[in-house]
Amino acid sequence: MTHHEDNDTDTEQPAPAIPDETRADGVARVLIPERDIQHEVQAIARELDGEYRDDRPLLIGVLKGAASFLVDVMKHMTIPVEIDFMAISSYGASTTSSGVVRILKDLDQEIVGRRIIIIEDIVDSGLTLQYLLDLLRRREPKDIRVVALLKKNKPNAVDVQVDRVAFEIPDEFVVGYGLDYAEIYRNLPYVAVLDPEVYSEASVKAEPE
Ligand code: PRP
């Protein structure tokens, strides 16, 4: 693999036009390029700036997938804003969510009377979000808004509150921009569809010797 690095000069060279598609092993195709994500991130930040000007909203992210999206939205907001994170885990080892979750890390603060913005990376079955909304509503915030980067087009998903979706996507396994496969690919700056060979290789590797 050849790799060109700039030497230590301060001269600004335009980034080489490497297609997103060639950047990561195992990526079959880029579904949402980095520039499209960043465009939506900035639009969402502007919307939130306008709607929560005097309210000091609390952005809540669910670890780990939402980390990239939450931080990017936060960085583009200009009003006073707070952030907090929750970590939850599905019961059992199923790859599809059951909606029954265990709180591994709760919020650091009370949210009574606060204006809450849940920042999610992906709404798939909708069960995680449904659980989270039920949980947070019981704590009596002033209101809750849900902003999701991705929403899968799934006819059998639960009907859950999502106020703003950046991208509706087909029902495919996606990685990147926070989303993982076996904990990798979260650092990709784009959202991509994984090559099915990645799963099959992993299942071969997982076989006992
Ligand atoms: C993902 C994502 C959502 C949830 C969506 O988290 O971050 O929270 O799944 O799925 P659902 O709509 O079918 O409930 P995941 O459990 O993969 O954990 P991670 O964010 O740590 O990768």
PDB file of C-alpha atoms and ligand atoms in Angstrom:
ATOM      1  CA  MET A   1       0.000   0.000   0.000  1.00  0.00           C
ATOM      2  CA  THR A   2       1.504   3.336  -0.970  1.00  0.00           C
ATOM      3  CA  HIS A   3       0.702   6.304   1.135  1.00  0.00           C
ATOM      4  CA  HIS A   4       1.693   9.911   0.538  1.00  0.00           C
ATOM      5  CA  GLU A   5       2.287  12.101   3.527  1.00  0.00           C
ATOM      6  CA  ASP A   6       2.849  15.826   3.400  1.00  0.00           C
ATOM      7  CA  ASN A   7       6.229  16.798   4.754  1.00  0.00           C
ATOM      8  CA  ASP A   8       6.454  19.393   7.481  1.00  0.00           C
ATOM      9  CA  THR A   9       5.725  22.463   5.417  1.00  0.00           C
ATOM     10  CA  ASP A  10       2.785  24.736   6.131  1.00  0.00           C
ATOM     11  CA  THR A  11       1.812  24.979   2.491  1.00  0.00           C
ATOM     12  CA  GLU A  12      -1.821  24.042   2.064  1.00  0.00           C
ATOM     13  CA  GLN A  13      -2.164  21.428  -0.622  1.00  0.00           C
ATOM     14  CA  PRO A  14      -5.602  20.387  -1.774  1.00  0.00           C
ATOM     15  CA  ALA A  15      -6.441  16.917  -0.465  1.00  0.00           C
ATOM     16  CA  PRO A  16      -5.852  14.276  -3.109  1.00  0.00           C
ATOM     17  CA  ALA A  17      -9.081  13.111  -4.683  1.00  0.00           C
ATOM     18  CA  ILE A  18      -9.129   9.600  -3.272  1.00  0.00           C
ATOM     19  CA  PRO A  19     -12.576   8.134  -3.770  1.00  0.00           C
ATOM     20  CA  ASP A  20     -14.238   7.219  -0.460  1.00  0.00           C
ATOM     21  CA  GLU A  21     -14.767   3.740  -1.846  1.00  0.00           C
ATOM     22  CA  THR A  22     -11.087   2.893  -1.730  1.00  0.00           C
ATOM     23  CA  ARG A  23     -10.419   3.887   1.835  1.00  0.00           C
ATOM     24  CA  ALA A  24     -11.242   0.931   4.037  1.00  0.00           C
ATOM     25  CA  ASP A  25     -10.856  -2.807   3.739  1.00  0.00           C
ATOM     26  CA  GLY A  26     -14.154  -4.618   3.841  1.00  0.00           C
ATOM     27  CA  VAL A  27     -16.247  -1.701   2.652  1.00  0.00           C
ATOM     28  CA  ALA A  28     -18.413  -2.718  -0.293  1.00  0.00           C
ATOM     29  CA  ARG A  29     -19.676   0.763  -1.100  1.00  0.00           C
ATOM     30  CA  VAL A  30     -20.083   4.165   0.426  1.00  0.00           C
ATOM     31  CA  LEU A  31     -23.728   4.842   1.138  1.00  0.00           C
ATOM     32  CA  ILE A  32     -23.409   8.389   2.477  1.00  0.00           C
ATOM     33  CA  PRO A  33     -20.234  10.352   1.726  1.00  0.00           C
ATOM     34  CA  GLU A  34     -18.574  12.452   4.381  1.00  0.00           C
ATOM     35  CA  ARG A  35     -19.540  15.755   2.737  1.00  0.00           C
ATOM     36  CA  ASP A  36     -23.256  14.827   2.766  1.00  0.00           C
ATOM     37  CA  ILE A  37     -23.076  13.878   6.439  1.00  0.00           C
ATOM     38  CA  GLN A  38     -21.307  17.119   7.337  1.00  0.00           C
ATOM     39  CA  HIS A  39     -23.827  19.137   5.344  1.00  0.00           C
ATOM     40  CA  GLU A  40     -26.698  17.609   7.347  1.00  0.00           C
ATOM     41  CA  VAL A  41     -24.807  17.953  10.637  1.00  0.00           C
ATOM     42  CA  GLN A  42     -24.437  21.678  10.040  1.00  0.00           C
ATOM     43  CA  ALA A  43     -28.077  22.066   9.015  1.00  0.00           C
ATOM     44  CA  ILE A  44     -29.220  20.267  12.177  1.00  0.00           C
ATOM     45  CA  ALA A  45     -26.933  22.369  14.373  1.00  0.00           C
ATOM     46  CA  ARG A  46     -28.385  25.551  12.860  1.00  0.00           C
ATOM     47  CA  GLU A  47     -31.939  24.317  13.433  1.00  0.00           C
ATOM     48  CA  LEU A  48     -31.205  23.497  17.076  1.00  0.00           C
ATOM     49  CA  ASP A  49     -29.458  26.846  17.549  1.00  0.00           C
ATOM     50  CA  GLY A  50     -32.582  28.589  16.331  1.00  0.00           C
ATOM     51  CA  GLU A  51     -35.064  26.583  18.363  1.00  0.00           C
ATOM     52  CA  TYR A  52     -33.300  26.365  21.740  1.00  0.00           C
ATOM     53  CA  ARG A  53     -31.682  29.788  21.953  1.00  0.00           C
ATOM     54  CA  ASP A  54     -32.570  30.584  25.578  1.00  0.00           C
ATOM     55  CA  ASP A  55     -33.082  27.059  26.890  1.00  0.00           C
ATOM     56  CA  ARG A  56     -29.626  25.519  27.358  1.00  0.00           C
ATOM     57  CA  PRO A  57     -30.707  22.149  25.946  1.00  0.00           C
ATOM     58  CA  LEU A  58     -29.150  18.861  26.997  1.00  0.00           C
ATOM     59  CA  LEU A  59     -27.926  16.669  24.153  1.00  0.00           C
ATOM     60  CA  ILE A  60     -28.095  13.021  25.181  1.00  0.00           C
ATOM     61  CA  GLY A  61     -26.173  10.395  23.242  1.00  0.00           C
ATOM     62  CA  VAL A  62     -26.357   6.658  23.603  1.00  0.00           C
ATOM     63  CA  LEU A  63     -22.918   5.077  23.540  1.00  0.00           C
ATOM     64  CA  LYS A  64     -21.159   4.138  21.516  1.00  0.00           C
ATOM     65  CA  GLY A  65     -22.672   4.616  18.091  1.00  0.00           C
ATOM     66  CA  ALA A  66     -23.977   8.140  18.597  1.00  0.00           C
ATOM     67  CA  ALA A  67     -20.659   9.582  19.778  1.00  0.00           C
ATOM     68  CA  SER A  68     -19.410  10.905  16.411  1.00  0.00           C
ATOM     69  CA  PHE A  69     -22.733  12.418  15.435  1.00  0.00           C
ATOM     70  CA  LEU A  70     -23.368  14.032  18.815  1.00  0.00           C
ATOM     71  CA  VAL A  71     -19.933  15.604  18.996  1.00  0.00           C
ATOM     72  CA  ASP A  72     -20.119  16.929  15.442  1.00  0.00           C
ATOM     73  CA  VAL A  73     -23.567  18.456  15.996  1.00  0.00           C
ATOM     74  CA  MET A  74     -22.400  19.968  19.282  1.00  0.00           C
ATOM     75  CA  LYS A  75     -19.331  21.501  17.670  1.00  0.00           C
ATOM     76  CA  HIS A  76     -21.451  23.314  15.118  1.00  0.00           C
ATOM     77  CA  MET A  77     -23.918  24.694  17.665  1.00  0.00           C
ATOM     78  CA  THR A  78     -23.250  28.193  18.911  1.00  0.00           C
ATOM     79  CA  ILE A  79     -25.787  28.509  21.760  1.00  0.00           C
ATOM     80  CA  PRO A  80     -25.040  27.290  25.318  1.00  0.00           C
ATOM     81  CA  VAL A  81     -25.570  23.538  25.287  1.00  0.00           C
ATOM     82  CA  GLU A  82     -24.794  20.634  27.619  1.00  0.00           C
ATOM     83  CA  ILE A  83     -24.083  17.034  26.726  1.00  0.00           C
ATOM     84  CA  ASP A  84     -24.480  13.739  28.549  1.00  0.00           C
ATOM     85  CA  PHE A  85     -24.219  10.082  27.629  1.00  0.00           C
ATOM     86  CA  MET A  86     -25.929   6.857  28.532  1.00  0.00           C
ATOM     87  CA  ALA A  87     -24.639   3.360  27.991  1.00  0.00           C
ATOM     88  CA  ILE A  88     -27.180   0.615  27.623  1.00  0.00           C
ATOM     89  CA  SER A  89     -26.932  -3.005  26.729  1.00  0.00           C
ATOM     90  CA  SER A  90     -29.451  -5.397  25.223  1.00  0.00           C
ATOM     91  CA  TYR A  91     -30.199  -8.472  27.233  1.00  0.00           C
ATOM     92  CA  GLY A  92     -28.903 -11.630  25.598  1.00  0.00           C
ATOM     93  CA  ALA A  93     -26.493 -12.059  22.730  1.00  0.00           C
ATOM     94  CA  SER A  94     -28.945 -11.518  19.899  1.00  0.00           C
ATOM     95  CA  THR A  95     -27.751  -9.308  17.053  1.00  0.00           C
ATOM     96  CA  THR A  96     -31.210  -7.806  16.701  1.00  0.00           C
ATOM     97  CA  SER A  97     -32.423  -5.673  19.540  1.00  0.00           C
ATOM     98  CA  SER A  98     -35.136  -6.987  21.797  1.00  0.00           C
ATOM     99  CA  GLY A  99     -36.037  -3.640  23.298  1.00  0.00           C
ATOM    100  CA  VAL A 100     -35.233  -4.922  26.749  1.00  0.00           C
ATOM    101  CA  VAL A 101     -32.156  -3.077  27.855  1.00  0.00           C
ATOM    102  CA  ARG A 102     -30.018  -2.714  30.921  1.00  0.00           C
ATOM    103  CA  ILE A 103     -28.527   0.647  31.899  1.00  0.00           C
ATOM    104  CA  LEU A 104     -24.747   0.375  32.181  1.00  0.00           C
ATOM    105  CA  LYS A 105     -24.193   4.105  32.626  1.00  0.00           C
ATOM    106  CA  ASP A 106     -26.964   6.494  33.505  1.00  0.00           C
ATOM    107  CA  LEU A 107     -27.061  10.253  32.974  1.00  0.00           C
ATOM    108  CA  ASP A 108     -24.922  12.312  35.324  1.00  0.00           C
ATOM    109  CA  GLN A 109     -27.717  14.715  36.070  1.00  0.00           C
ATOM    110  CA  GLU A 110     -31.407  15.212  36.771  1.00  0.00           C
ATOM    111  CA  ILE A 111     -33.488  16.188  33.767  1.00  0.00           C
ATOM    112  CA  VAL A 112     -36.695  17.406  35.428  1.00  0.00           C
ATOM    113  CA  GLY A 113     -37.909  20.472  33.547  1.00  0.00           C
ATOM    114  CA  ARG A 114     -35.025  20.337  31.064  1.00  0.00           C
ATOM    115  CA  ARG A 115     -35.280  20.467  27.296  1.00  0.00           C
ATOM    116  CA  ILE A 116     -33.784  17.188  26.053  1.00  0.00           C
ATOM    117  CA  ILE A 117     -32.466  16.359  22.601  1.00  0.00           C
ATOM    118  CA  ILE A 118     -31.707  12.686  22.056  1.00  0.00           C
ATOM    119  CA  ILE A 119     -29.047  12.255  19.411  1.00  0.00           C
ATOM    120  CA  GLU A 120     -29.157   8.768  17.890  1.00  0.00           C
ATOM    121  CA  ASP A 121     -26.956   7.278  15.207  1.00  0.00           C
ATOM    122  CA  ILE A 122     -29.500   4.818  13.841  1.00  0.00           C
ATOM    123  CA  VAL A 123     -33.105   3.850  14.338  1.00  0.00           C
ATOM    124  CA  ASP A 124     -33.448   0.266  13.161  1.00  0.00           C
ATOM    125  CA  SER A 125     -36.240  -1.697  14.862  1.00  0.00           C
ATOM    126  CA  GLY A 126     -36.890   1.419  16.944  1.00  0.00           C
ATOM    127  CA  LEU A 127     -36.949  -0.649  20.145  1.00  0.00           C
ATOM    128  CA  THR A 128     -33.904   0.927  21.756  1.00  0.00           C
ATOM    129  CA  LEU A 129     -35.283   4.390  21.215  1.00  0.00           C
ATOM    130  CA  GLN A 130     -38.723   3.397  22.419  1.00  0.00           C
ATOM    131  CA  TYR A 131     -37.250   2.091  25.659  1.00  0.00           C
ATOM    132  CA  LEU A 132     -35.108   5.159  26.108  1.00  0.00           C
ATOM    133  CA  LEU A 133     -37.994   7.549  25.510  1.00  0.00           C
ATOM    134  CA  ASP A 134     -40.191   5.736  28.048  1.00  0.00           C
ATOM    135  CA  LEU A 135     -37.379   5.869  30.574  1.00  0.00           C
ATOM    136  CA  LEU A 136     -36.591   9.560  30.100  1.00  0.00           C
ATOM    137  CA  ARG A 137     -40.230  10.695  29.947  1.00  0.00           C
ATOM    138  CA  ARG A 138     -40.784   9.234  33.414  1.00  0.00           C
ATOM    139  CA  ARG A 139     -38.159  11.680  34.672  1.00  0.00           C
ATOM    140  CA  GLU A 140     -40.385  14.572  33.582  1.00  0.00           C
ATOM    141  CA  PRO A 141     -38.209  16.717  31.346  1.00  0.00           C
ATOM    142  CA  LYS A 142     -39.869  19.775  29.817  1.00  0.00           C
ATOM    143  CA  ASP A 143     -39.773  18.158  26.411  1.00  0.00           C
ATOM    144  CA  ILE A 144     -37.825  15.634  24.358  1.00  0.00           C
ATOM    145  CA  ARG A 145     -36.799  15.886  20.741  1.00  0.00           C
ATOM    146  CA  VAL A 146     -35.238  12.995  18.831  1.00  0.00           C
ATOM    147  CA  VAL A 147     -32.651  13.602  16.122  1.00  0.00           C
ATOM    148  CA  ALA A 148     -31.349  10.573  14.228  1.00  0.00           C
ATOM    149  CA  LEU A 149     -28.597  10.405  11.674  1.00  0.00           C
ATOM    150  CA  LEU A 150     -30.012   7.286  10.020  1.00  0.00           C
ATOM    151  CA  LYS A 151     -33.410   5.661   9.919  1.00  0.00           C
ATOM    152  CA  LYS A 152     -33.861   2.325   8.265  1.00  0.00           C
ATOM    153  CA  ASN A 153     -36.741   1.880   5.920  1.00  0.00           C
ATOM    154  CA  LYS A 154     -38.385  -1.018   7.695  1.00  0.00           C
ATOM    155  CA  PRO A 155     -42.110  -1.626   7.439  1.00  0.00           C
ATOM    156  CA  ASN A 156     -42.185  -3.643  10.673  1.00  0.00           C
ATOM    157  CA  ALA A 157     -40.273  -1.152  12.824  1.00  0.00           C
ATOM    158  CA  VAL A 158     -42.101   0.156  15.880  1.00  0.00           C
ATOM    159  CA  ASP A 159     -43.791   3.517  15.509  1.00  0.00           C
ATOM    160  CA  VAL A 160     -41.521   5.610  17.678  1.00  0.00           C
ATOM    161  CA  GLN A 161     -41.033   9.365  17.952  1.00  0.00           C
ATOM    162  CA  VAL A 162     -38.291  10.621  15.633  1.00  0.00           C
ATOM    163  CA  ASP A 163     -38.447  14.353  14.972  1.00  0.00           C
ATOM    164  CA  ARG A 164     -35.560  14.806  12.588  1.00  0.00           C
ATOM    165  CA  VAL A 165     -33.828  12.252  10.387  1.00  0.00           C
ATOM    166  CA  ALA A 166     -30.765  13.139   8.381  1.00  0.00           C
ATOM    167  CA  PHE A 167     -30.882  10.114   6.068  1.00  0.00           C
ATOM    168  CA  GLU A 168     -33.420   7.367   5.408  1.00  0.00           C
ATOM    169  CA  ILE A 169     -31.546   4.244   4.357  1.00  0.00           C
ATOM    170  CA  PRO A 170     -32.400   0.804   2.998  1.00  0.00           C
ATOM    171  CA  ASP A 171     -32.383  -2.185   5.335  1.00  0.00           C
ATOM    172  CA  GLU A 172     -28.709  -3.076   4.936  1.00  0.00           C
ATOM    173  CA  PHE A 173     -25.933  -3.561   7.458  1.00  0.00           C
ATOM    174  CA  VAL A 174     -24.125  -0.234   7.639  1.00  0.00           C
ATOM    175  CA  VAL A 175     -20.932   0.842   9.359  1.00  0.00           C
ATOM    176  CA  GLY A 176     -18.947   4.018   9.796  1.00  0.00           C
ATOM    177  CA  TYR A 177     -19.393   7.414  11.397  1.00  0.00           C
ATOM    178  CA  GLY A 178     -19.912   5.777  14.785  1.00  0.00           C
ATOM    179  CA  LEU A 179     -21.466   2.524  13.649  1.00  0.00           C
ATOM    180  CA  ASP A 180     -19.449  -0.643  14.039  1.00  0.00           C
ATOM    181  CA  TYR A 181     -19.085  -4.222  12.994  1.00  0.00           C
ATOM    182  CA  ALA A 182     -17.389  -6.149  15.831  1.00  0.00           C
ATOM    183  CA  GLU A 183     -16.280  -2.773  17.258  1.00  0.00           C
ATOM    184  CA  ILE A 184     -14.369  -1.669  14.151  1.00  0.00           C
ATOM    185  CA  TYR A 185     -15.241   0.834  11.380  1.00  0.00           C
ATOM    186  CA  ARG A 186     -16.608   3.432  13.843  1.00  0.00           C
ATOM    187  CA  ASN A 187     -13.862   5.866  12.777  1.00  0.00           C
ATOM    188  CA  LEU A 188     -14.805   5.998   9.101  1.00  0.00           C
ATOM    189  CA  PRO A 189     -15.931   9.529   8.201  1.00  0.00           C
ATOM    190  CA  TYR A 190     -18.681   8.155   5.942  1.00  0.00           C
ATOM    191  CA  VAL A 191     -21.465   5.575   6.222  1.00  0.00           C
ATOM    192  CA  ALA A 192     -20.821   2.435   4.211  1.00  0.00           C
ATOM    193  CA  VAL A 193     -22.254  -0.954   3.393  1.00  0.00           C
ATOM    194  CA  LEU A 194     -19.975  -3.774   4.456  1.00  0.00           C
ATOM    195  CA  ASP A 195     -18.798  -6.462   2.063  1.00  0.00           C
ATOM    196  CA  PRO A 196     -20.620  -9.690   3.050  1.00  0.00           C
ATOM    197  CA  GLU A 197     -17.233 -11.452   2.916  1.00  0.00           C
ATOM    198  CA  VAL A 198     -16.353  -9.672   6.146  1.00  0.00           C
ATOM    199  CA  TYR A 199     -19.079 -11.583   7.961  1.00  0.00           C
ATOM    200  CA  SER A 200     -18.216 -14.908   6.402  1.00  0.00           C
ATOM    201  CA  GLU A 201     -14.497 -14.507   7.144  1.00  0.00           C
ATOM    202  CA  ALA A 202     -15.381 -13.648  10.723  1.00  0.00           C
ATOM    203  CA  SER A 203     -17.566 -16.725  11.059  1.00  0.00           C
ATOM    204  CA  VAL A 204     -14.766 -18.918   9.689  1.00  0.00           C
ATOM    205  CA  LYS A 205     -12.310 -17.349  12.144  1.00  0.00           C
ATOM    206  CA  ALA A 206     -14.766 -17.904  14.968  1.00  0.00           C
ATOM    207  CA  GLU A 207     -14.778 -21.678  14.347  1.00  0.00           C
ATOM    208  CA  PRO A 208     -12.968 -23.608  17.079  1.00  0.00           C
ATOM    209  CA  GLU A 209      -9.777 -25.311  15.878  1.00  0.00           C
TER     210      GLU A 209
HETATM  211  C1  PRP B   1     -27.371   0.645  17.889  1.00  0.00           C
HETATM  212  C2  PRP B   1     -27.718   2.126  17.773  1.00  0.00           C
HETATM  213  C3  PRP B   1     -29.050   2.240  18.438  1.00  0.00           C
HETATM  214  C4  PRP B   1     -29.658   0.863  18.259  1.00  0.00           C
HETATM  215  C5  PRP B   1     -30.702   0.917  17.196  1.00  0.00           C
HETATM  216  O1  PRP B   1     -26.657   0.433  19.046  1.00  0.00           O
HETATM  217  O2  PRP B   1     -26.754   2.943  18.374  1.00  0.00           O
HETATM  218  O3  PRP B   1     -28.928   2.569  19.787  1.00  0.00           O
HETATM  219  O4  PRP B   1     -28.606  -0.030  17.870  1.00  0.00           O
HETATM  220  O5  PRP B   1     -31.294  -0.337  17.004  1.00  0.00           O
HETATM  221  P1  PRP B   1     -32.855  -0.593  17.190  1.00  0.00           P
HETATM  222  O6  PRP B   1     -33.605   0.547  16.600  1.00  0.00           O
HETATM  223  O7  PRP B   1     -33.100  -1.877  16.433  1.00  0.00           O
HETATM  224  O8  PRP B   1     -33.138  -0.761  18.658  1.00  0.00           O
HETATM  225  P2  PRP B   1     -25.817  -0.911  19.348  1.00  0.00           P
HETATM  226  O9  PRP B   1     -26.634  -1.814  20.212  1.00  0.00           O
HETATM  227  O10 PRP B   1     -25.316  -1.473  18.060  1.00  0.00           O
HETATM  228  O11 PRP B   1     -24.599  -0.403  20.246  1.00  0.00           O
HETATM  229  P3  PRP B   1     -23.409   0.613  19.880  1.00  0.00           P
HETATM  230  O12 PRP B   1     -24.028   1.959  19.649  1.00  0.00           O
HETATM  231  O13 PRP B   1     -22.518   0.603  21.076  1.00  0.00           O
HETATM  232  O14 PRP B   1     -22.718   0.088  18.648  1.00  0.00           O
END
